[in-house]
Coordinates of C-alpha atoms in Angstrom, one line a residue:
M1 CA -4.3 22.0 2.9
K2 CA -2.5 21.0 6.1
L3 CA -2.4 17.2 6.1
L4 CA -1.4 14.5 8.6
V5 CA 0.0 11.3 7.0
T6 CA 0.1 8.3 9.3
G7 CA 2.9 5.8 8.3
G8 CA 4.3 8.5 6.1
A9 CA 7.9 7.2 6.3
G10 CA 6.9 3.9 4.8
Y11 CA 7.1 2.8 1.1
I12 CA 3.7 4.1 0.0
G13 CA 3.3 6.8 2.5
S14 CA 6.6 8.5 1.6
V15 CA 5.9 8.7 -2.1
V16 CA 2.5 10.2 -1.3
V17 CA 4.2 12.7 1.0
H18 CA 6.5 13.9 -1.8
Q19 CA 3.6 14.2 -4.2
L20 CA 1.5 16.2 -1.7
L21 CA 4.4 18.6 -1.2
D22 CA 4.8 19.0 -4.9
A23 CA 1.1 19.9 -5.1
G24 CA 1.6 22.7 -2.5
H25 CA 0.2 21.1 0.6
T26 CA 1.7 21.3 4.1
V27 CA 2.5 17.9 5.5
E28 CA 3.3 16.4 8.9
V29 CA 3.9 12.7 9.5
I30 CA 3.3 10.3 12.4
D31 CA 5.3 7.1 12.2
D32 CA 6.8 4.8 14.8
L33 CA 9.6 4.0 12.3
S34 CA 9.2 0.3 13.0
T35 CA 9.3 -0.3 9.2
G36 CA 9.5 3.3 7.9
H37 CA 12.7 5.2 7.1
V38 CA 13.3 8.7 8.2
G39 CA 15.6 9.2 5.2
S40 CA 12.6 8.9 2.9
L41 CA 11.2 12.2 4.2
P42 CA 12.1 15.6 3.0
G43 CA 13.7 17.9 5.6
E44 CA 10.8 20.3 5.7
V45 CA 8.3 17.6 6.9
M46 CA 7.7 17.5 10.6
L47 CA 8.0 13.9 11.8
H48 CA 6.2 12.8 15.0
K49 CA 7.9 9.6 16.1
R50 CA 4.9 8.0 17.8
D51 CA 2.7 4.9 17.9
L52 CA -0.6 5.4 16.1
H53 CA -2.4 4.8 19.4
E54 CA -0.9 8.2 20.5
V55 CA -2.2 10.1 17.4
G56 CA -4.5 12.1 19.6
E57 CA -1.5 14.0 21.0
V58 CA -0.7 15.2 17.5
L59 CA -4.1 15.5 15.9
T60 CA -5.6 18.1 18.3
P61 CA -8.3 20.6 17.8
N62 CA -5.7 23.4 17.7
A63 CA -3.3 21.7 15.3
G64 CA -5.2 23.0 12.2
F65 CA -5.2 19.9 10.1
D66 CA -7.6 19.8 7.2
G67 CA -7.3 16.1 6.4
V68 CA -5.6 12.8 7.2
L69 CA -4.1 10.1 4.9
H70 CA -3.9 6.9 6.8
F71 CA -1.2 4.3 5.8
A72 CA 0.1 3.1 9.2
A73 CA -0.5 -0.7 9.5
K74 CA 0.9 -4.1 9.6
I75 CA 0.6 -5.5 6.1
A76 CA 2.0 -9.0 5.8
A77 CA -0.8 -11.5 5.1
G78 CA 1.3 -14.5 6.1
E79 CA 2.4 -13.0 9.4
S80 CA -1.2 -12.0 10.1
V81 CA -2.1 -15.7 10.2
E82 CA 0.6 -16.4 12.7
R83 CA 0.1 -13.3 14.8
P84 CA -3.5 -12.2 14.4
E85 CA -3.7 -10.3 17.7
L86 CA -0.9 -8.0 16.6
Y87 CA -2.8 -7.1 13.4
W88 CA -6.0 -6.5 15.3
H89 CA -4.2 -4.3 17.9
T90 CA -2.2 -2.3 15.3
N91 CA -4.6 -2.0 12.4
V92 CA -8.0 -1.9 14.1
A93 CA -7.3 -0.5 17.6
G94 CA -4.9 2.0 16.1
S95 CA -7.3 3.1 13.5
L96 CA -10.1 3.5 16.0
A97 CA -7.8 5.8 18.0
L98 CA -7.3 7.8 14.8
L99 CA -11.0 8.0 14.1
D100 CA -11.6 9.3 17.6
A101 CA -8.8 11.9 17.2
I102 CA -10.3 13.0 13.9
R103 CA -13.7 13.4 15.5
V104 CA -12.3 15.5 18.4
A105 CA -10.2 17.6 16.1
G106 CA -13.0 18.3 13.7
V107 CA -11.1 17.0 10.7
Q108 CA -13.4 16.5 7.7
R109 CA -11.2 14.6 5.2
L110 CA -9.8 11.1 5.4
V111 CA -8.2 8.9 2.8
F112 CA -7.6 5.3 4.0
S113 CA -5.1 2.8 2.7
S114 CA -7.3 -0.3 2.3
T115 CA -6.6 -3.5 0.4
A116 CA -7.8 -6.0 -2.2
A117 CA -7.3 -8.6 0.4
V118 CA -10.9 -7.8 1.6
Y119 CA -12.2 -9.7 -1.4
G120 CA -10.6 -13.0 -0.5
N121 CA -11.2 -15.5 -3.4
P122 CA -13.5 -13.6 -5.7
S123 CA -16.1 -15.5 -7.8
T124 CA -15.7 -13.2 -10.8
L125 CA -12.9 -11.3 -12.4
P126 CA -12.0 -8.5 -12.6
I127 CA -13.0 -7.4 -9.1
T128 CA -15.4 -4.5 -8.9
E129 CA -16.2 -2.5 -5.7
Q130 CA -19.5 -4.4 -5.6
A131 CA -17.8 -7.7 -5.2
T132 CA -18.5 -9.8 -2.1
V133 CA -16.1 -9.1 0.7
A134 CA -14.8 -12.3 2.3
P135 CA -11.1 -12.0 3.5
T136 CA -9.1 -15.2 3.7
N137 CA -6.6 -13.9 6.3
P138 CA -6.6 -11.7 9.4
Y139 CA -4.8 -8.9 7.6
G140 CA -7.7 -8.6 5.2
W141 CA -10.3 -8.8 8.0
T142 CA -8.6 -6.0 9.9
K143 CA -8.6 -3.8 6.9
L144 CA -12.3 -4.6 6.2
A145 CA -13.0 -3.8 9.9
V146 CA -11.5 -0.4 9.5
D147 CA -13.4 0.2 6.3
M148 CA -16.6 -0.6 8.3
A149 CA -15.6 1.7 11.2
I150 CA -15.0 4.5 8.8
A151 CA -18.4 4.0 7.2
H152 CA -20.1 4.3 10.6
A153 CA -18.0 7.4 11.4
V154 CA -19.1 9.0 8.2
K155 CA -22.7 8.5 9.0
A156 CA -22.3 9.7 12.6
H157 CA -20.1 12.7 12.2
Q158 CA -20.5 13.8 8.5
L159 CA -16.9 12.9 7.9
G160 CA -15.9 12.8 4.2
A161 CA -13.8 9.6 3.6
T162 CA -12.4 7.5 0.8
S163 CA -11.0 3.9 1.1
L164 CA -8.6 3.0 -1.7
R165 CA -8.3 -0.8 -2.1
Y166 CA -4.9 -1.5 -3.5
F167 CA -3.9 -4.5 -5.5
N168 CA -0.1 -5.3 -5.6
V169 CA 2.0 -2.1 -5.3
A170 CA 5.5 -2.2 -6.8
G171 CA 8.1 -0.1 -8.6
A172 CA 9.9 3.0 -7.4
A173 CA 9.7 6.8 -7.6
L174 CA 13.0 7.9 -9.1
D175 CA 12.5 11.5 -10.3
G176 CA 12.5 13.3 -7.0
P177 CA 15.4 14.4 -4.8
I178 CA 15.2 11.2 -2.9
P179 CA 14.8 7.9 -4.8
L180 CA 11.9 6.0 -3.1
G181 CA 11.2 2.3 -3.3
E182 CA 10.6 -0.9 -1.4
C183 CA 13.1 -1.6 1.4
H184 CA 11.8 -4.1 4.0
E185 CA 13.9 -6.0 6.5
P186 CA 13.5 -8.9 5.8
E187 CA 12.1 -8.5 2.3
T188 CA 8.9 -10.4 1.9
H189 CA 7.4 -8.8 -1.3
L190 CA 7.8 -10.8 -4.5
I191 CA 9.5 -8.3 -6.9
P192 CA 12.1 -6.9 -4.5
A193 CA 12.8 -10.4 -3.2
A194 CA 13.4 -11.6 -6.8
L195 CA 15.7 -8.7 -7.3
E196 CA 17.7 -9.8 -4.3
V197 CA 18.2 -13.2 -5.9
A198 CA 19.2 -11.6 -9.2
A199 CA 21.8 -9.5 -7.4
G200 CA 23.2 -12.6 -5.5
L201 CA 22.0 -11.4 -2.1
R202 CA 19.8 -14.5 -1.5
P203 CA 20.3 -18.0 -3.0
S204 CA 16.7 -18.5 -4.3
L205 CA 13.2 -17.2 -4.4
R206 CA 10.5 -19.1 -2.6
I207 CA 7.4 -19.5 -4.6
F208 CA 4.5 -20.4 -2.3
G209 CA 2.1 -22.9 -4.0
G210 CA 2.3 -24.5 -7.4
D211 CA -1.1 -26.1 -7.6
Y212 CA -3.5 -23.1 -7.7
P213 CA -6.1 -23.0 -10.5
T214 CA -4.1 -20.6 -12.6
R215 CA -2.2 -20.7 -15.9
D216 CA 1.0 -22.1 -14.3
G217 CA -0.2 -23.1 -10.9
T218 CA 1.2 -20.0 -9.0
C219 CA -0.8 -17.1 -7.6
V220 CA -1.8 -14.4 -10.0
R221 CA -1.8 -10.7 -8.9
D222 CA -2.5 -7.3 -10.5
Y223 CA 0.5 -5.0 -10.1
I224 CA 0.3 -1.2 -9.9
H225 CA 3.2 1.3 -10.1
I226 CA 3.8 3.2 -6.8
E227 CA 3.7 6.6 -8.5
D228 CA 0.3 5.8 -10.1
L229 CA -1.0 4.6 -6.8
A230 CA 0.2 7.8 -5.0
A231 CA -1.4 10.0 -7.6
A232 CA -4.8 8.4 -6.9
H233 CA -4.5 9.6 -3.3
L234 CA -4.2 13.2 -4.3
L235 CA -7.2 12.8 -6.6
A236 CA -9.2 11.1 -3.9
L237 CA -8.4 13.8 -1.4
E238 CA -9.7 16.5 -3.7
A239 CA -12.9 14.6 -4.5
I240 CA -14.0 13.9 -1.0
D241 CA -17.6 14.8 -0.2
P242 CA -18.8 15.4 3.4
G243 CA -21.0 12.6 4.8
R244 CA -19.9 10.2 2.0
H245 CA -17.7 7.1 2.2
K246 CA -16.4 6.2 -1.2
I247 CA -14.5 3.1 -2.2
Y248 CA -12.2 2.6 -5.2
N249 CA -10.2 -0.4 -6.4
L250 CA -6.8 0.5 -7.8
G251 CA -5.0 -1.8 -10.2
N252 CA -4.2 -2.2 -13.9
G253 CA -6.7 -4.9 -14.7
K254 CA -4.1 -7.4 -15.8
G255 CA -2.9 -10.4 -13.8
F256 CA 0.6 -11.8 -13.7
S257 CA 1.5 -15.1 -12.1
N258 CA 4.4 -15.4 -9.7
L259 CA 6.4 -17.2 -12.3
Q260 CA 5.7 -14.5 -14.9
I261 CA 7.1 -12.0 -12.4
V262 CA 10.3 -14.1 -12.2
E263 CA 10.6 -14.2 -16.0
M264 CA 10.3 -10.4 -16.1
V265 CA 12.9 -9.9 -13.4
R266 CA 15.2 -12.2 -15.4
A267 CA 14.5 -10.1 -18.6
V268 CA 15.1 -6.7 -16.9
T269 CA 18.2 -7.6 -14.9
G270 CA 19.8 -10.1 -17.3
E271 CA 20.4 -12.4 -14.3
E272 CA 19.2 -15.8 -13.4
V273 CA 16.6 -16.1 -10.6
K274 CA 16.6 -19.5 -9.0
V275 CA 13.2 -20.6 -7.8
S276 CA 12.5 -22.8 -4.7
P277 CA 9.0 -24.3 -4.7
A278 CA 7.3 -24.0 -1.3
P279 CA 3.9 -25.1 0.1
R280 CA 1.0 -22.7 -0.1
R281 CA 0.8 -20.0 2.5
A282 CA -2.4 -20.0 4.5
G283 CA -4.8 -17.3 3.4
D284 CA -3.3 -16.6 -0.1
P285 CA -6.1 -16.2 -2.7
A286 CA -5.4 -17.7 -6.1
T287 CA -6.1 -14.7 -8.3
L288 CA -6.7 -11.0 -7.6
I289 CA -7.3 -8.7 -10.6
A290 CA -8.8 -5.2 -10.3
S291 CA -11.5 -3.3 -12.1
S292 CA -10.6 0.4 -11.7
V293 CA -13.4 1.6 -13.9
R294 CA -14.9 3.6 -11.1
A295 CA -11.7 5.3 -10.2
R296 CA -11.2 6.3 -13.8
A297 CA -14.8 7.6 -14.2
E298 CA -15.1 9.4 -10.9
L299 CA -11.6 10.5 -10.0
G300 CA -10.2 10.8 -13.5
W301 CA -7.4 8.5 -12.5
V302 CA -5.3 7.0 -15.3
A303 CA -2.2 4.9 -14.8
A304 CA 0.9 6.4 -16.4
K305 CA 3.0 3.3 -16.0
P306 CA 0.7 0.3 -16.4
D307 CA 3.2 -2.1 -18.0
L308 CA 5.0 -4.7 -15.9
A309 CA 8.4 -3.9 -17.5
S310 CA 8.3 -0.3 -16.2
I311 CA 7.3 -1.4 -12.8
V312 CA 10.1 -4.0 -12.5
G313 CA 12.6 -1.8 -14.3
D314 CA 12.1 1.1 -11.8
A315 CA 12.3 -1.3 -8.9
W316 CA 15.6 -2.6 -10.3
T317 CA 17.0 0.9 -10.8
F318 CA 16.1 1.8 -7.2
F319 CA 17.6 -1.5 -5.9
Q320 CA 20.9 -0.7 -7.7
T321 CA 20.9 2.9 -6.4
R322 CA 20.4 1.7 -2.8
R323 CA 23.1 -0.8 -3.1
I324 CA 25.6 1.8 -4.4
A325 CA 24.6 4.2 -1.6
G326 CA 25.1 1.5 1.0
S327 CA 28.5 0.5 -0.4
T328 CA 29.7 4.1 -0.2
G329 CA 28.7 4.7 3.4

């Protein structure tokens, strides 16, 4: 298939692009490179450096695209509380522009990068796809709004679509020609931020909130390896049915607290990771743990790297590789 990947130069999108190419697909990417990295893309991939609102200039009726994988978005929950209008403009208005371009171009396949943040503070764990949706931050609300817009587009235009609701994605893809991992400026995600402390690049790791109703008072999250997450996108793409909107949760079904992550980073790196307690962040749920039973049953998806040690270990290897590459020019 010929596929358009929005946000394909980002952390998740770039890993999916590489897996799509390995599977024999033709891939083009639209990315404004505000957070993505052109160096994450293979040379044979055509990059359209454009804002998502301009996607109609790429996704045209004559372009011959068979499907779209949609990753382009603002993703920081804390920032979304401070700048909600940016998140609604980028995530919702941009996605509506994409859905309109999909309609005009006659594309029949869409895989959307949704999020576990749509569930807010769930009443039962693990979280199934039937759980009540009640986001606690604007980021989650914008993703839920796009899920809803997709559902209506499916009914109106017989689009086949799948929303994949990720839990916490981490780790790195190390086996390909280009090592791919998290690289944010500034780094806001827990595992790579902890690795920066272990490497002496920042003095301490801020842990937001120590009074949650969890085992040690810090937030608990379900971590999924980036390669396992990417593989689910290829399975979802093949399993799309016209006129149906499917939703799948993707995680490992195990929760780890922020302090448990710190301990694993210490164990993997052999370095001390100093922690600085900080107040809770607005909109952070206490615990998010996935049930991926539906994805296993309907997509045949099975995590190849479910253990936390592999996730943190691959992230550390990527981190060291990137530091060496930076130090040599």
